[in-house]
PDB file of C-alpha atoms in Angstrom:
ATOM      1  CA  MET L  11      84.827  74.848 127.397  1.00 32.00           C
ATOM      2  CA  ASP L  12      87.827  74.682 125.065  1.00 33.00           C
ATOM      3  CA  ASP L  13      87.677  76.696 121.866  1.00 34.00           C
ATOM      4  CA  ASP L  14      87.933  73.418 119.924  1.00 32.00           C
ATOM      5  CA  ASP L  15      84.536  72.350 121.317  1.00 34.00           C
ATOM      6  CA  SER L  16      82.696  75.388 120.011  1.00 34.00           C
ATOM      7  CA  GLY L  17      82.220  74.004 116.507  1.00 35.00           C
ATOM      8  CA  PRO L  18      83.800  75.031 113.222  1.00 35.00           C
ATOM      9  CA  ALA L  19      84.941  78.607 112.828  1.00 34.00           C
ATOM     10  CA  PRO L  20      82.525  80.767 110.868  1.00 32.00           C
ATOM     11  CA  ARG L  21      83.410  81.165 107.227  1.00 30.00           C
ATOM     12  CA  PRO L  22      84.642  84.701 106.481  1.00 29.00           C
ATOM     13  CA  GLN L  23      82.057  86.700 104.618  1.00 30.00           C
ATOM     14  CA  PRO L  24      83.109  88.308 101.358  1.00 29.00           C
ATOM     15  CA  GLN L  25      83.711  92.030 101.618  1.00 31.00           C
ATOM     16  CA  PRO L  26      82.621  94.483  98.944  1.00 34.00           C
ATOM     17  CA  ALA L  27      85.421  95.184  96.499  1.00 34.00           C
ATOM     18  CA  PRO L  28      86.793  98.710  96.597  1.00 40.00           C
ATOM     19  CA  ARG L  29      85.461 100.916  93.822  1.00 41.00           C
ATOM     20  CA  LEU L  30      88.629 102.107  92.157  1.00 46.00           C
ATOM     21  CA  GLN L  31      88.025 105.245  90.140  1.00 57.00           C
ATOM     22  CA  PRO L  32      90.270 107.310  87.921  1.00 62.00           C
ATOM     23  CA  PRO L  33      90.841 110.920  88.955  1.00 71.00           C
ATOM     24  CA  ARG L  34      87.498 112.701  88.694  1.00 72.00           C
ATOM     25  CA  GLU L  35      86.747 115.983  87.046  1.00 70.00           C
ATOM     26  CA  TRP L  36      86.176 118.928  89.375  1.00 59.00           C
ATOM     27  CA  ASP L  37      84.281 122.191  89.097  1.00 61.00           C
ATOM     28  CA  ALA L  38      87.380 124.373  89.103  1.00 58.00           C
ATOM     29  CA  GLY L  39      85.510 127.679  89.385  1.00 60.00           C
ATOM     30  CA  SER L  40      83.556 126.528  92.427  1.00 63.00           C
ATOM     31  CA  TYR L  41      86.660 124.980  94.012  1.00 63.00           C
ATOM     32  CA  GLN L  42      88.535 128.265  93.701  1.00 60.00           C
ATOM     33  CA  VAL L  43      85.760 129.901  95.747  1.00 57.00           C
ATOM     34  CA  VAL L  44      85.101 127.291  98.460  1.00 57.00           C
ATOM     35  CA  SER L  45      88.575 125.855  99.114  1.00 58.00           C
ATOM     36  CA  THR L  46      89.601 128.327 101.814  1.00 63.00           C
ATOM     37  CA  PRO L  47      90.482 125.571 104.351  1.00 62.00           C
ATOM     38  CA  HIS L  48      92.835 124.015 101.813  1.00 64.00           C
ATOM     39  CA  GLN L  49      94.711 127.281 101.370  1.00 67.00           C
ATOM     40  CA  GLY L  50      95.410 127.415 105.100  1.00 72.00           C
ATOM     41  CA  TRP L  51      96.708 123.847 105.153  1.00 75.00           C
ATOM     42  CA  GLY L  52      98.904 124.619 102.161  1.00 78.00           C
ATOM     43  CA  ALA L  53     100.526 127.506 104.012  1.00 83.00           C
ATOM     44  CA  GLU L  54     101.300 125.175 106.927  1.00 88.00           C
ATOM     45  CA  ILE L  55     103.128 122.615 104.801  1.00 92.00           C
ATOM     46  CA  LEU L  56     105.034 125.301 102.899  1.00 93.00           C
ATOM     47  CA  ASP L  57     106.583 126.317 106.214  1.00 92.00           C
ATOM     48  CA  ARG L  58     108.006 122.778 106.464  1.00 95.00           C
ATOM     49  CA  LEU L  59     109.664 122.807 103.029  1.00 97.00           C
ATOM     50  CA  PRO L  60     113.296 124.000 103.060  1.00 96.00           C
ATOM     51  CA  LEU L  61     114.060 125.976  99.904  1.00 97.00           C
ATOM     52  CA  ARG L  62     116.908 128.174  98.642  1.00 97.00           C
ATOM     53  CA  GLY L  63     114.691 129.865  96.072  1.00 97.00           C
ATOM     54  CA  ASP L  64     116.105 128.469  92.827  1.00 98.00           C
ATOM     55  CA  GLU L  65     114.674 124.936  92.831  1.00 98.00           C
ATOM     56  CA  THR L  66     112.245 123.116  90.578  1.00 98.00           C
ATOM     57  CA  VAL L  67     109.396 121.929  92.822  1.00 98.00           C
ATOM     58  CA  LEU L  68     106.539 119.539  92.075  1.00 98.00           C
ATOM     59  CA  ASP L  69     103.080 120.569  93.320  1.00 98.00           C
ATOM     60  CA  LEU L  70     101.256 117.224  93.391  1.00 98.00           C
ATOM     61  CA  GLY L  71      97.503 117.709  93.202  1.00 95.00           C
ATOM     62  CA  CYS L  72      97.889 121.395  92.399  1.00 94.00           C
ATOM     63  CA  GLY L  73      94.174 122.087  91.945  1.00 91.00           C
ATOM     64  CA  THR L  74      93.558 125.636  90.752  1.00 90.00           C
ATOM     65  CA  GLY L  75      96.987 126.760  91.933  1.00 92.00           C
ATOM     66  CA  ARG L  76      96.203 128.305  95.318  1.00 88.00           C
ATOM     67  CA  VAL L  77      99.214 126.649  96.974  1.00 92.00           C
ATOM     68  CA  THR L  78     101.274 127.019  93.797  1.00 95.00           C
ATOM     69  CA  ALA L  79     100.938 130.799  94.067  1.00 94.00           C
ATOM     70  CA  GLN L  80     102.280 130.725  97.626  1.00 93.00           C
ATOM     71  CA  LEU L  81     105.080 128.403  96.551  1.00 95.00           C
ATOM     72  CA  LEU L  82     106.153 130.727  93.725  1.00 96.00           C
ATOM     73  CA  GLU L  83     106.664 133.520  96.248  1.00 95.00           C
ATOM     74  CA  ARG L  84     109.360 131.371  97.851  1.00 96.00           C
ATOM     75  CA  LEU L  85     110.996 130.567  94.498  1.00 97.00           C
ATOM     76  CA  PRO L  86     112.091 133.897  93.016  1.00 97.00           C
ATOM     77  CA  ARG L  87     114.676 132.102  90.868  1.00 98.00           C
ATOM     78  CA  GLY L  88     112.933 128.738  90.641  1.00 98.00           C
ATOM     79  CA  ARG L  89     109.922 127.146  89.029  1.00 97.00           C
ATOM     80  CA  VAL L  90     106.933 124.935  89.852  1.00 98.00           C
ATOM     81  CA  VAL L  91     105.500 122.017  87.913  1.00 98.00           C
ATOM     82  CA  GLY L  92     101.887 121.500  88.956  1.00 97.00           C
ATOM     83  CA  ILE L  93     100.271 118.117  88.345  1.00 98.00           C
ATOM     84  CA  ASP L  94      96.600 117.287  88.804  1.00 96.00           C
ATOM     85  CA  GLY L  95      94.236 114.575  87.607  1.00 94.00           C
ATOM     86  CA  SER L  96      91.494 117.041  86.641  1.00 92.00           C
ATOM     87  CA  ALA L  97      91.688 118.752  83.258  1.00 93.00           C
ATOM     88  CA  ALA L  98      89.470 121.581  84.537  1.00 91.00           C
ATOM     89  CA  MET L  99      91.762 122.210  87.508  1.00 90.00           C
ATOM     90  CA  VAL L 100      94.843 122.256  85.308  1.00 95.00           C
ATOM     91  CA  ALA L 101      93.218 124.647  82.817  1.00 94.00           C
ATOM     92  CA  GLU L 102      92.230 127.054  85.604  1.00 92.00           C
ATOM     93  CA  ALA L 103      95.696 126.934  87.198  1.00 94.00           C
ATOM     94  CA  GLN L 104      97.299 127.559  83.806  1.00 95.00           C
ATOM     95  CA  ARG L 105      94.951 130.515  83.205  1.00 94.00           C
ATOM     96  CA  LEU L 106      95.702 132.050  86.603  1.00 92.00           C
ATOM     97  CA  LEU L 107      99.415 131.330  86.958  1.00 95.00           C
ATOM     98  CA  GLY L 108     100.835 129.842  83.781  1.00 91.00           C
ATOM     99  CA  SER L 109     104.243 131.280  82.889  1.00 93.00           C
ATOM    100  CA  ASP L 110     107.815 130.218  82.307  1.00 92.00           C
ATOM    101  CA  ARG L 111     108.039 129.714  86.094  1.00 96.00           C
ATOM    102  CA  ALA L 112     104.809 127.731  86.520  1.00 97.00           C
ATOM    103  CA  THR L 113     103.658 124.979  84.187  1.00 96.00           C
ATOM    104  CA  PHE L 114     100.767 122.583  84.715  1.00 97.00           C
ATOM    105  CA  ARG L 115     100.029 119.058  83.501  1.00 96.00           C
ATOM    106  CA  GLN L 116      97.096 116.686  83.762  1.00 96.00           C
ATOM    107  CA  ALA L 117      98.178 113.261  85.006  1.00 96.00           C
ATOM    108  CA  ASP L 118      97.188 110.549  87.453  1.00 96.00           C
ATOM    109  CA  LEU L 119      99.594 110.749  90.405  1.00 97.00           C
ATOM    110  CA  VAL L 120     100.079 106.983  90.444  1.00 96.00           C
ATOM    111  CA  ALA L 121     101.241 107.069  86.812  1.00 95.00           C
ATOM    112  CA  PHE L 122     102.936 110.443  86.179  1.00 96.00           C
ATOM    113  CA  THR L 123     106.513 110.875  84.983  1.00 96.00           C
ATOM    114  CA  VAL L 124     108.840 113.870  84.714  1.00 96.00           C
ATOM    115  CA  ASP L 125     111.517 114.691  82.159  1.00 94.00           C
ATOM    116  CA  GLU L 126     114.099 115.401  84.875  1.00 96.00           C
ATOM    117  CA  PRO L 127     113.998 114.656  88.618  1.00 98.00           C
ATOM    118  CA  ALA L 128     112.859 117.625  90.681  1.00 98.00           C
ATOM    119  CA  ASP L 129     114.565 119.288  93.640  1.00 98.00           C
ATOM    120  CA  ALA L 130     111.548 119.029  95.963  1.00 98.00           C
ATOM    121  CA  ALA L 131     107.853 118.097  96.089  1.00 98.00           C
ATOM    122  CA  LEU L 132     104.813 118.986  98.112  1.00 97.00           C
ATOM    123  CA  SER L 133     101.173 117.997  98.154  1.00 97.00           C
ATOM    124  CA  SER L 134      98.170 119.451  99.932  1.00 94.00           C
ATOM    125  CA  ALA L 135      94.731 117.855 100.443  1.00 92.00           C
ATOM    126  CA  THR L 136      95.160 115.287  97.667  1.00 94.00           C
ATOM    127  CA  PHE L 137      96.432 111.853  98.713  1.00 97.00           C
ATOM    128  CA  HIS L 138      93.214 110.806 100.470  1.00 96.00           C
ATOM    129  CA  TRP L 139      91.590 110.699  97.013  1.00 94.00           C
ATOM    130  CA  ILE L 140      94.123 108.085  95.855  1.00 95.00           C
ATOM    131  CA  ALA L 141      93.287 104.461  96.655  1.00 94.00           C
ATOM    132  CA  ASP L 142      96.742 102.942  96.138  1.00 96.00           C
ATOM    133  CA  HIS L 143      99.384 104.613  98.302  1.00 97.00           C
ATOM    134  CA  ASP L 144     101.707 101.651  97.694  1.00 98.00           C
ATOM    135  CA  ALA L 145     101.846 102.767  94.053  1.00 97.00           C
ATOM    136  CA  LEU L 146     101.777 106.500  94.802  1.00 98.00           C
ATOM    137  CA  PHE L 147     104.900 106.896  96.931  1.00 98.00           C
ATOM    138  CA  PRO L 148     107.328 105.008  94.628  1.00 98.00           C
ATOM    139  CA  ARG L 149     106.081 107.147  91.744  1.00 98.00           C
ATOM    140  CA  ILE L 150     106.858 110.320  93.711  1.00 98.00           C
ATOM    141  CA  ARG L 151     110.274 109.013  94.744  1.00 98.00           C
ATOM    142  CA  ALA L 152     111.151 108.301  91.104  1.00 98.00           C
ATOM    143  CA  ALA L 153     110.379 111.940  90.235  1.00 98.00           C
ATOM    144  CA  LEU L 154     112.820 113.376  92.817  1.00 98.00           C
ATOM    145  CA  LYS L 155     116.565 113.798  93.085  1.00 98.00           C
ATOM    146  CA  PRO L 156     118.304 111.956  95.937  1.00 98.00           C
ATOM    147  CA  GLY L 157     117.996 114.028  99.091  1.00 98.00           C
ATOM    148  CA  ALA L 158     115.077 116.080  97.776  1.00 98.00           C
ATOM    149  CA  PRO L 159     112.647 117.196 100.510  1.00 98.00           C
ATOM    150  CA  PHE L 160     109.054 115.978 100.311  1.00 98.00           C
ATOM    151  CA  VAL L 161     106.290 117.426 102.466  1.00 98.00           C
ATOM    152  CA  ALA L 162     102.608 116.599 102.255  1.00 98.00           C
ATOM    153  CA  GLN L 163      99.305 116.811 104.067  1.00 96.00           C
ATOM    154  CA  CYS L 164      96.018 115.036 103.379  1.00 96.00           C
ATOM    155  CA  GLY L 165      93.043 113.555 105.164  1.00 96.00           C
ATOM    156  CA  GLY L 166      94.144 110.935 107.681  1.00 97.00           C
ATOM    157  CA  ARG L 167      92.590 108.269 109.858  1.00 97.00           C
ATOM    158  CA  GLY L 168      89.324 109.562 111.344  1.00 96.00           C
ATOM    159  CA  ASN L 169      89.041 112.471 108.909  1.00 95.00           C
ATOM    160  CA  ILE L 170      85.551 114.006 108.503  1.00 94.00           C
ATOM    161  CA  ALA L 171      84.015 111.147 110.483  1.00 95.00           C
ATOM    162  CA  THR L 172      80.734 113.002 110.929  1.00 95.00           C
ATOM    163  CA  VAL L 173      80.459 113.633 107.185  1.00 94.00           C
ATOM    164  CA  VAL L 174      81.290 110.012 106.372  1.00 95.00           C
ATOM    165  CA  ALA L 175      78.631 108.793 108.815  1.00 95.00           C
ATOM    166  CA  ALA L 176      76.019 111.116 107.320  1.00 96.00           C
ATOM    167  CA  VAL L 177      76.885 110.062 103.775  1.00 96.00           C
ATOM    168  CA  LEU L 178      76.704 106.361 104.631  1.00 96.00           C
ATOM    169  CA  ALA L 179      73.326 106.833 106.324  1.00 96.00           C
ATOM    170  CA  VAL L 180      71.856 108.586 103.298  1.00 97.00           C
ATOM    171  CA  SER L 181      73.519 106.209 100.820  1.00 96.00           C
ATOM    172  CA  ALA L 182      71.796 103.253 102.485  1.00 95.00           C
ATOM    173  CA  ARG L 183      68.340 104.678 101.727  1.00 96.00           C
ATOM    174  CA  GLU L 184      66.325 104.331  98.568  1.00 96.00           C
ATOM    175  CA  PRO L 185      66.435 105.632  95.936  1.00 97.00           C
ATOM    176  CA  PHE L 186      70.190 106.176  96.492  1.00 97.00           C
ATOM    177  CA  ALA L 187      71.092 102.679  97.689  1.00 96.00           C
ATOM    178  CA  ALA L 188      70.711 101.157  94.239  1.00 95.00           C
ATOM    179  CA  ALA L 189      73.682 103.208  93.001  1.00 95.00           C
ATOM    180  CA  LEU L 190      75.705 103.655  96.185  1.00 94.00           C
ATOM    181  CA  GLY L 191      74.748 100.664  98.352  1.00 87.00           C
ATOM    182  CA  ASP L 192      77.394  99.891 100.958  1.00 82.00           C
ATOM    183  CA  TRP L 193      80.177 101.678  99.073  1.00 90.00           C
ATOM    184  CA  PRO L 194      82.397 103.228 101.769  1.00 89.00           C
ATOM    185  CA  GLY L 195      83.249 106.157  99.538  1.00 90.00           C
ATOM    186  CA  PRO L 196      86.272 107.280  97.511  1.00 93.00           C
ATOM    187  CA  TRP L 197      88.411 108.251 100.478  1.00 94.00           C
ATOM    188  CA  ASN L 198      91.639 106.637 101.681  1.00 96.00           C
ATOM    189  CA  PHE L 199      92.226 108.016 105.170  1.00 97.00           C
ATOM    190  CA  ALA L 200      95.482 106.336 106.150  1.00 98.00           C
ATOM    191  CA  GLY L 201      97.227 106.396 109.509  1.00 98.00           C
ATOM    192  CA  PRO L 202     100.815 107.431 110.253  1.00 98.00           C
ATOM    193  CA  GLU L 203     102.078 103.914 110.990  1.00 98.00           C
ATOM    194  CA  GLU L 204     101.282 102.363 107.613  1.00 98.00           C
ATOM    195  CA  THR L 205     102.199 105.596 105.835  1.00 98.00           C
ATOM    196  CA  ARG L 206     105.685 105.559 107.348  1.00 98.00           C
ATOM    197  CA  ARG L 207     106.155 101.955 106.253  1.00 98.00           C
ATOM    198  CA  ARG L 208     105.001 102.731 102.710  1.00 98.00           C
ATOM    199  CA  LEU L 209     107.293 105.747 102.450  1.00 98.00           C
ATOM    200  CA  GLU L 210     110.286 103.792 103.667  1.00 98.00           C
ATOM    201  CA  ARG L 211     109.586 100.936 101.253  1.00 98.00           C
ATOM    202  CA  ALA L 212     109.399 103.508  98.461  1.00 98.00           C
ATOM    203  CA  GLY L 213     112.878 104.809  99.295  1.00 98.00           C
ATOM    204  CA  PHE L 214     112.181 107.828 101.480  1.00 98.00           C
ATOM    205  CA  ALA L 215     114.017 108.752 104.668  1.00 98.00           C
ATOM    206  CA  VAL L 216     111.122 109.723 106.927  1.00 98.00           C
ATOM    207  CA  GLU L 217     111.604 112.511 109.415  1.00 98.00           C
ATOM    208  CA  ARG L 218     108.071 112.591 110.795  1.00 98.00           C
ATOM    209  CA  VAL L 219     104.537 111.387 110.033  1.00 98.00           C
ATOM    210  CA  TRP L 220     101.699 112.435 112.325  1.00 98.00           C
ATOM    211  CA  LEU L 221      97.988 113.167 112.641  1.00 98.00           C
ATOM    212  CA  GLN L 222      96.655 116.611 113.527  1.00 96.00           C
ATOM    213  CA  ASP L 223      93.099 117.673 114.358  1.00 95.00           C
ATOM    214  CA  SER L 224      92.014 120.646 112.258  1.00 90.00           C
ATOM    215  CA  PRO L 225      88.252 121.233 112.628  1.00 90.00           C
ATOM    216  CA  LYS L 226      86.690 123.667 110.165  1.00 83.00           C
ATOM    217  CA  ARG L 227      83.246 125.075 109.530  1.00 84.00           C
ATOM    218  CA  PRO L 228      83.051 125.357 105.729  1.00 82.00           C
ATOM    219  CA  GLN L 229      81.295 128.392 104.363  1.00 80.00           C
ATOM    220  CA  ARG L 230      78.636 127.744 101.716  1.00 86.00           C
ATOM    221  CA  LEU L 231      78.204 124.208 103.035  1.00 89.00           C
ATOM    222  CA  ARG L 232      76.032 122.822 100.246  1.00 90.00           C
ATOM    223  CA  GLU L 233      78.383 124.061  97.528  1.00 90.00           C
ATOM    224  CA  PHE L 234      81.396 122.800  99.460  1.00 86.00           C
ATOM    225  CA  LEU L 235      79.874 119.330  99.727  1.00 90.00           C
ATOM    226  CA  ARG L 236      78.912 119.300  96.064  1.00 88.00           C
ATOM    227  CA  THR L 237      82.305 120.459  94.840  1.00 86.00           C
ATOM    228  CA  VAL L 238      84.676 118.788  97.300  1.00 86.00           C
ATOM    229  CA  SER L 239      83.367 116.067  99.593  1.00 86.00           C
ATOM    230  CA  LEU L 240      80.641 114.425  97.513  1.00 92.00           C
ATOM    231  CA  GLY L 241      81.749 114.859  93.920  1.00 91.00           C
ATOM    232  CA  SER L 242      82.510 111.158  93.460  1.00 91.00           C
ATOM    233  CA  HIS L 243      79.172 110.144  94.986  1.00 94.00           C
ATOM    234  CA  LEU L 244      77.262 112.503  92.723  1.00 94.00           C
ATOM    235  CA  GLU L 245      79.014 111.066  89.666  1.00 92.00           C
ATOM    236  CA  CYS L 246      77.645 107.627  90.624  1.00 93.00           C
ATOM    237  CA  LEU L 247      74.053 108.863  90.721  1.00 96.00           C
ATOM    238  CA  PRO L 248      71.723 109.657  87.840  1.00 96.00           C
ATOM    239  CA  GLN L 249      71.306 113.363  87.269  1.00 96.00           C
ATOM    240  CA  GLU L 250      67.818 113.520  88.778  1.00 98.00           C
ATOM    241  CA  LEU L 251      69.027 112.090  92.108  1.00 97.00           C
ATOM    242  CA  ARG L 252      72.051 114.307  92.637  1.00 97.00           C
ATOM    243  CA  ASP L 253      70.338 117.331  94.179  1.00 97.00           C
ATOM    244  CA  PRO L 254      68.050 115.175  96.387  1.00 98.00           C
ATOM    245  CA  PHE L 255      71.098 113.231  97.639  1.00 97.00           C
ATOM    246  CA  LEU L 256      72.988 116.417  98.400  1.00 96.00           C
ATOM    247  CA  ASP L 257      69.979 117.904 100.194  1.00 97.00           C
ATOM    248  CA  ALA L 258      69.536 114.731 102.265  1.00 97.00           C
ATOM    249  CA  VAL L 259      73.184 114.788 103.402  1.00 97.00           C
ATOM    250  CA  VAL L 260      72.870 118.453 104.428  1.00 96.00           C
ATOM    251  CA  VAL L 261      69.815 117.599 106.527  1.00 97.00           C
ATOM    252  CA  GLN L 262      71.555 114.543 108.021  1.00 97.00           C
ATOM    253  CA  LEU L 263      74.506 116.690 109.117  1.00 95.00           C
ATOM    254  CA  GLY L 264      72.221 119.022 111.045  1.00 93.00           C
ATOM    255  CA  PRO L 265      72.418 122.789 111.486  1.00 91.00           C
ATOM    256  CA  ASP L 266      75.798 124.547 111.399  1.00 87.00           C
ATOM    257  CA  PRO L 267      77.967 121.388 111.325  1.00 90.00           C
ATOM    258  CA  VAL L 268      81.691 121.423 112.019  1.00 87.00           C
ATOM    259  CA  HIS L 269      83.812 119.226 109.748  1.00 88.00           C
ATOM    260  CA  ASP L 270      86.060 117.212 112.060  1.00 93.00           C
ATOM    261  CA  TYR L 271      89.127 117.230 109.828  1.00 92.00           C
ATOM    262  CA  VAL L 272      92.105 115.095 110.816  1.00 96.00           C
ATOM    263  CA  ARG L 273      95.188 115.798 108.726  1.00 96.00           C
ATOM    264  CA  LEU L 274      97.936 113.292 107.967  1.00 97.00           C
ATOM    265  CA  ASN L 275     101.244 115.165 107.743  1.00 98.00           C
ATOM    266  CA  ILE L 276     104.441 113.941 106.074  1.00 98.00           C
ATOM    267  CA  VAL L 277     107.982 115.297 106.263  1.00 98.00           C
ATOM    268  CA  ALA L 278     110.553 113.175 104.435  1.00 98.00           C
ATOM    269  CA  ARG L 279     113.458 113.174 101.996  1.00 98.00           C
ATOM    270  CA  ALA L 280     114.173 111.061  98.942  1.00 98.00           C
ATOM    271  CA  GLY L 281     116.767 108.467  99.872  1.00 96.00           C
TER     272      GLY L 281
END
């Protein structure tokens, strides 16, 4: 039978609109304790950033300054400007590291500006929280001098698939479904192909973009989920449902779960 004889094509069903959220507030004290995996990833991307030691470098999504501290060790004559969307993170980074060589600002990464273009930029474990990468990369390019190196790492396609599946299963149940429903979550786990295209459109010369498996077993799992993975979900729930939701996700994950992290890595230069 020809396809034309099979009747009219089914009408596409409307898809739920993405829930675009501004940068959320974080528990900076808890993050400083539980973010050990992020510190390791930060060290990896620092190894990919060529520096003389006297540059001004942007730390995009600086958090509490764990990676900033490592970066300062490589900049004995330089300085770091840390930018993060969370006021609590910025305050903690300023308390721990603030000086004439390290300054910190609260700003949305799709809207930030700098007084003068920087010599380099890096970002660790941040971009997967940003819905609009088409807006993100041009903003970063505008903040850099021509030829400036840019290295980054974030969650990529397939990241924490077991956690996502557990969260979706619990979110579909009452009493959580009324607030969370079929929301896929706040994450934007992009692949290398579309990321390369976005970077090139933004004016970057891309050296390499790739995915890398990096499984971790977070310590203090419940606190890690509350502080890192599920913060946006908890903000959507009334206060009395937050602990029950968190407990249900922990049970859904099962005993001693491994987070199947997949990292999206970027090495590029401003064109």
